[in-house]
Amino acid sequence: MMPAMRMPPGREVVPRYSTGERLTHWAVAVAYVALFLSGLAMFHPFFYWTSAFFGGAAFMRVLHPFLGVALFVLFYAYALRLWRDNIMTDSDKKWMSNMVAYMNKAAEPYVDGKYNAGQKLMYWSMVVVIAGLFLTGIVLWRPYFAPSFALVTRRVAAVLHAGLAFVMFVGIGIHVYAAYWTKGSMRAMTRGTVSGAWARFHHPGWYARMTGKERP
Amino acid sequence: MAFQSLDVINRSASTSTPPQARGALEVAKLIDISKCIGCKACQSACMEWNDLRDEVGINPGHYDNPADLTAQSWTVMRFYEEELPADKGLAWLIVKDGCLHCAEPGCLKACPAPGAIVQYANGIVDFQQDQCIGCGYCQTGCPFNIPRYSMKDQKAYKCTLCSDRVSVGLEPACVKTCPTGALAFGTKTDMKDLAGERLVELKSRGFEKAALYDPSGVGGTHVLFVLPHGDPELYRLPKDPRVSPLVALWRSGVAKTLGVLTMVSVVVAGIFHYMKVGPIEVDEDHKENPS
């Protein structure tokens, strides 16, 4: 083991994500982008050019389901580590009722947990959507599984798969934007820490539990 | 515009319309079941012309051989032993199975690969295997269960109506070889006229329910059947085939456009929200517990 580098003390930082959590998150993100680009090419001819990123459309079609399995495994490995912090509580109701005001910066966030209700909703919607995408994807997977399903099952799966992928895009779009909008958040996933001020403002309850300090 | 008979009028997964200035005669193959003796010469001719060799299978105890359509067998004679209604006795109904070349092809609608499935002005629906990406969606779209997926190259295959022969003025190989005249090929109008004459004859011979199979649910087909007993279901042909509403929804221009529009809106909404509201920033130099 190399000795840790010593840095002079600066602003207060609070650890938010472990290295394992961060790497899994980004592995999921990479798989998502690849899946999204390849799926989009098959969804609308307008985007067929994205197949060029995958060495041609035929190979892209082969890769897509394997990427899907990778995302499925990585996502649930990640989600399993976070589920306790994503249980909805009573205090989340207040956040939900203030959500529109919060989006317009007209109301203070009231958050007790490590995540606010919006983040929790994102979490649970992804838990459901990715399971649905995985199951319907299996039904469509050529050449391995599709032949063993009835035609009507495949038709239903195709519609659901496209619909769920669409929900996922909207969800991930909000997720990415929210991370960009809330300055100081990106650092949690890129470096694993957030500033004390960020934690006190966005997640006061979590801050108090993490640092043993009083809630502001 | 090389071969007039093969002018493309429809192309899978394409955003632009192919040239349509020039009209063309629609062709059709007429399969007169009342004249068919089940000799399978058409199957052999199809194999020969298209240079296909299926796996040697086993005899499962019936006359269907091979037992089903495959990527190497684009047409198969099916033998149905059928007890006819109204005590008309037992009959052997022999159906030449293969692509019907729909005017509104479900395979083409479902296909996500541009140009992997094309529809010619003469009505032939053709797979272009070099453009095929092997997703098998054409099977999902087909109301007749025709396309077959090859495990060898992961591409879909079906009857081409010998588009290569038709483009140079020849009839399909199966038609060329049929010894009883059960198969005929020509313009769709001519084939319907021919079928009409045959129906009159059949009816005069006691086949009161004899009918022509040209299902309107898929806009009509370019392979027509004369059904001596009328009811398509006796011949295991779908009574009212149409592209499944699920496929129609999944591949509809409206659904795809709505999908893309909403995705664009998410991006636009993000930009606009940021410009209007601005980011949420915390004052890093703010002293702890200011109260």
PDB file of C-alpha atoms in Angstrom, chain A residues 11-12 36 40-48 57-58 60-62 102-105 140 142-144 147 151-152 154-156 158-159 161-162 166 169-170 173-174 177 180-184 195-198 200-202 207 213-216, chain B residues 13-15 112-114 131-137 139-143 145 149 151 154-155 244 246-247 249-251 255-260 262-264 266-267 270-271 273-274 276-289:
ATOM      1  CA  ARG A  11     -13.107  23.539   3.546  1.00  0.00           C
ATOM      2  CA  GLU A  12     -15.192  20.924   5.251  1.00  0.00           C
ATOM      3  CA  PHE A  36     -29.580   4.325 -25.585  1.00  0.00           C
ATOM      4  CA  LEU A  40     -32.479   4.768 -30.674  1.00  0.00           C
ATOM      5  CA  ALA A  41     -31.129   3.611 -34.044  1.00  0.00           C
ATOM      6  CA  MET A  42     -33.672   0.800 -34.022  1.00  0.00           C
ATOM      7  CA  PHE A  43     -36.476   3.058 -32.773  1.00  0.00           C
ATOM      8  CA  HIS A  44     -36.453   5.718 -35.482  1.00  0.00           C
ATOM      9  CA  PRO A  45     -34.608   5.790 -38.823  1.00  0.00           C
ATOM     10  CA  PHE A  46     -33.706   9.414 -38.089  1.00  0.00           C
ATOM     11  CA  PHE A  47     -31.144   8.042 -35.624  1.00  0.00           C
ATOM     12  CA  TYR A  48     -29.926   5.092 -37.686  1.00  0.00           C
ATOM     13  CA  ALA A  57     -26.105  -1.879 -37.543  1.00  0.00           C
ATOM     14  CA  ALA A  58     -25.902  -5.660 -37.649  1.00  0.00           C
ATOM     15  CA  MET A  60     -25.005  -3.075 -32.992  1.00  0.00           C
ATOM     16  CA  ARG A  61     -28.089  -5.300 -32.918  1.00  0.00           C
ATOM     17  CA  VAL A  62     -25.934  -8.145 -31.586  1.00  0.00           C
ATOM     18  CA  TYR A 102     -38.444  24.111  -5.379  1.00  0.00           C
ATOM     19  CA  MET A 103     -37.874  23.818  -9.124  1.00  0.00           C
ATOM     20  CA  ASN A 104     -38.444  27.565  -9.349  1.00  0.00           C
ATOM     21  CA  LYS A 105     -36.173  28.193  -6.384  1.00  0.00           C
ATOM     22  CA  LEU A 140     -37.029 -10.025 -28.131  1.00  0.00           C
ATOM     23  CA  ARG A 142     -32.426 -12.938 -31.203  1.00  0.00           C
ATOM     24  CA  PRO A 143     -31.325 -15.578 -31.795  1.00  0.00           C
ATOM     25  CA  TYR A 144     -31.359 -17.045 -28.300  1.00  0.00           C
ATOM     26  CA  PRO A 147     -38.000 -18.201 -30.816  1.00  0.00           C
ATOM     27  CA  LEU A 151     -45.678 -14.200 -31.542  1.00  0.00           C
ATOM     28  CA  VAL A 152     -48.196 -12.175 -29.552  1.00  0.00           C
ATOM     29  CA  ARG A 154     -43.120 -10.784 -28.768  1.00  0.00           C
ATOM     30  CA  ARG A 155     -45.432  -8.114 -30.112  1.00  0.00           C
ATOM     31  CA  VAL A 156     -46.453  -7.014 -26.613  1.00  0.00           C
ATOM     32  CA  ALA A 158     -41.755  -4.921 -28.449  1.00  0.00           C
ATOM     33  CA  VAL A 159     -44.318  -2.250 -27.594  1.00  0.00           C
ATOM     34  CA  HIS A 161     -39.746  -2.308 -24.513  1.00  0.00           C
ATOM     35  CA  ALA A 162     -40.013   0.827 -26.638  1.00  0.00           C
ATOM     36  CA  PHE A 166     -38.809   6.110 -23.590  1.00  0.00           C
ATOM     37  CA  PHE A 169     -34.804   8.390 -21.358  1.00  0.00           C
ATOM     38  CA  VAL A 170     -37.073  10.989 -19.792  1.00  0.00           C
ATOM     39  CA  GLY A 173     -32.723  13.192 -18.727  1.00  0.00           C
ATOM     40  CA  ILE A 174     -34.203  14.663 -15.542  1.00  0.00           C
ATOM     41  CA  TYR A 177     -30.184  17.793 -15.574  1.00  0.00           C
ATOM     42  CA  TYR A 180     -26.092  19.764 -13.360  1.00  0.00           C
ATOM     43  CA  TRP A 181     -28.644  22.205 -11.981  1.00  0.00           C
ATOM     44  CA  THR A 182     -27.755  21.530  -8.355  1.00  0.00           C
ATOM     45  CA  LYS A 183     -24.227  22.871  -8.203  1.00  0.00           C
ATOM     46  CA  GLY A 184     -21.920  20.794  -6.066  1.00  0.00           C
ATOM     47  CA  SER A 195     -18.898  20.268   0.657  1.00  0.00           C
ATOM     48  CA  GLY A 196     -20.224  20.774   4.152  1.00  0.00           C
ATOM     49  CA  ALA A 197     -22.247  23.753   3.005  1.00  0.00           C
ATOM     50  CA  TRP A 198     -23.855  21.691   0.225  1.00  0.00           C
ATOM     51  CA  ARG A 200     -26.177  21.321   5.222  1.00  0.00           C
ATOM     52  CA  PHE A 201     -28.325  23.020   2.627  1.00  0.00           C
ATOM     53  CA  HIS A 202     -29.571  20.052   0.614  1.00  0.00           C
ATOM     54  CA  TYR A 207     -25.427  16.001   7.350  1.00  0.00           C
ATOM     55  CA  LYS A 213     -23.122  18.001  14.319  1.00  0.00           C
ATOM     56  CA  GLU A 214     -26.415  19.706  15.059  1.00  0.00           C
ATOM     57  CA  ARG A 215     -28.796  20.297  12.209  1.00  0.00           C
ATOM     58  CA  PRO A 216     -28.481  23.852  10.983  1.00  0.00           C
TER      59      PRO A 216
ATOM     60  CA  ALA B  13     -37.300   2.381 -41.904  1.00  0.00           C
ATOM     61  CA  SER B  14     -36.961   5.300 -44.282  1.00  0.00           C
ATOM     62  CA  THR B  15     -37.862   8.916 -43.740  1.00  0.00           C
ATOM     63  CA  PRO B 112     -35.973  -1.077 -38.275  1.00  0.00           C
ATOM     64  CA  ALA B 113     -33.219  -1.357 -40.907  1.00  0.00           C
ATOM     65  CA  PRO B 114     -33.465   1.112 -43.806  1.00  0.00           C
ATOM     66  CA  GLN B 131     -29.150  -4.704 -45.158  1.00  0.00           C
ATOM     67  CA  CYS B 132     -30.768  -7.066 -42.632  1.00  0.00           C
ATOM     68  CA  ILE B 133     -29.587  -6.626 -39.037  1.00  0.00           C
ATOM     69  CA  GLY B 134     -31.106  -9.865 -37.784  1.00  0.00           C
ATOM     70  CA  CYS B 135     -33.580  -8.484 -35.247  1.00  0.00           C
ATOM     71  CA  GLY B 136     -36.423 -10.764 -36.353  1.00  0.00           C
ATOM     72  CA  TYR B 137     -38.952  -7.914 -36.152  1.00  0.00           C
ATOM     73  CA  GLN B 139     -41.653 -12.027 -37.993  1.00  0.00           C
ATOM     74  CA  THR B 140     -43.329  -9.899 -35.353  1.00  0.00           C
ATOM     75  CA  GLY B 141     -44.975  -7.850 -38.086  1.00  0.00           C
ATOM     76  CA  CYS B 142     -46.109 -10.642 -40.432  1.00  0.00           C
ATOM     77  CA  PRO B 143     -49.758 -11.699 -40.042  1.00  0.00           C
ATOM     78  CA  ASN B 145     -46.078 -16.275 -40.057  1.00  0.00           C
ATOM     79  CA  TYR B 149     -34.667 -16.623 -39.358  1.00  0.00           C
ATOM     80  CA  MET B 151     -29.291 -19.255 -37.257  1.00  0.00           C
ATOM     81  CA  GLN B 154     -28.792 -14.300 -38.405  1.00  0.00           C
ATOM     82  CA  LYS B 155     -30.789 -12.973 -41.324  1.00  0.00           C
ATOM     83  CA  SER B 244     -51.430  -6.544 -35.473  1.00  0.00           C
ATOM     84  CA  LEU B 246     -49.641  -3.771 -31.419  1.00  0.00           C
ATOM     85  CA  VAL B 247     -47.216  -3.634 -34.342  1.00  0.00           C
ATOM     86  CA  LEU B 249     -48.887   1.184 -32.602  1.00  0.00           C
ATOM     87  CA  TRP B 250     -45.241   0.327 -32.025  1.00  0.00           C
ATOM     88  CA  ARG B 251     -44.191   1.285 -35.553  1.00  0.00           C
ATOM     89  CA  ALA B 255     -45.786   6.980 -31.860  1.00  0.00           C
ATOM     90  CA  LYS B 256     -42.269   7.349 -33.226  1.00  0.00           C
ATOM     91  CA  THR B 257     -42.665  11.070 -33.824  1.00  0.00           C
ATOM     92  CA  LEU B 258     -44.175  11.604 -30.371  1.00  0.00           C
ATOM     93  CA  GLY B 259     -41.288   9.659 -28.866  1.00  0.00           C
ATOM     94  CA  VAL B 260     -38.639  11.713 -30.607  1.00  0.00           C
ATOM     95  CA  THR B 262     -40.763  14.275 -26.235  1.00  0.00           C
ATOM     96  CA  MET B 263     -37.097  13.376 -26.043  1.00  0.00           C
ATOM     97  CA  VAL B 264     -36.187  16.625 -27.762  1.00  0.00           C
ATOM     98  CA  VAL B 266     -36.742  17.046 -22.363  1.00  0.00           C
ATOM     99  CA  VAL B 267     -33.483  18.501 -23.636  1.00  0.00           C
ATOM    100  CA  GLY B 270     -33.636  21.499 -19.412  1.00  0.00           C
ATOM    101  CA  ILE B 271     -31.942  24.325 -21.290  1.00  0.00           C
ATOM    102  CA  HIS B 273     -35.279  25.885 -17.139  1.00  0.00           C
ATOM    103  CA  TYR B 274     -31.618  26.592 -16.524  1.00  0.00           C
ATOM    104  CA  LYS B 276     -34.894  30.993 -16.540  1.00  0.00           C
ATOM    105  CA  VAL B 277     -34.280  29.760 -13.008  1.00  0.00           C
ATOM    106  CA  GLY B 278     -30.518  29.364 -12.928  1.00  0.00           C
ATOM    107  CA  PRO B 279     -28.599  26.841 -10.892  1.00  0.00           C
ATOM    108  CA  ILE B 280     -29.004  26.107  -7.225  1.00  0.00           C
ATOM    109  CA  GLU B 281     -25.739  27.104  -5.630  1.00  0.00           C
ATOM    110  CA  VAL B 282     -24.734  27.054  -2.011  1.00  0.00           C
ATOM    111  CA  ASP B 283     -22.550  29.782  -0.615  1.00  0.00           C
ATOM    112  CA  GLU B 284     -19.396  27.867   0.201  1.00  0.00           C
ATOM    113  CA  ASP B 285     -17.971  30.660   2.382  1.00  0.00           C
ATOM    114  CA  HIS B 286     -21.108  30.922   4.434  1.00  0.00           C
ATOM    115  CA  LYS B 287     -20.186  30.436   8.074  1.00  0.00           C
ATOM    116  CA  GLU B 288     -21.584  27.432   9.852  1.00  0.00           C
ATOM    117  CA  ASN B 289     -24.742  27.844  11.898  1.00  0.00           C
TER     118      ASN B 289
END
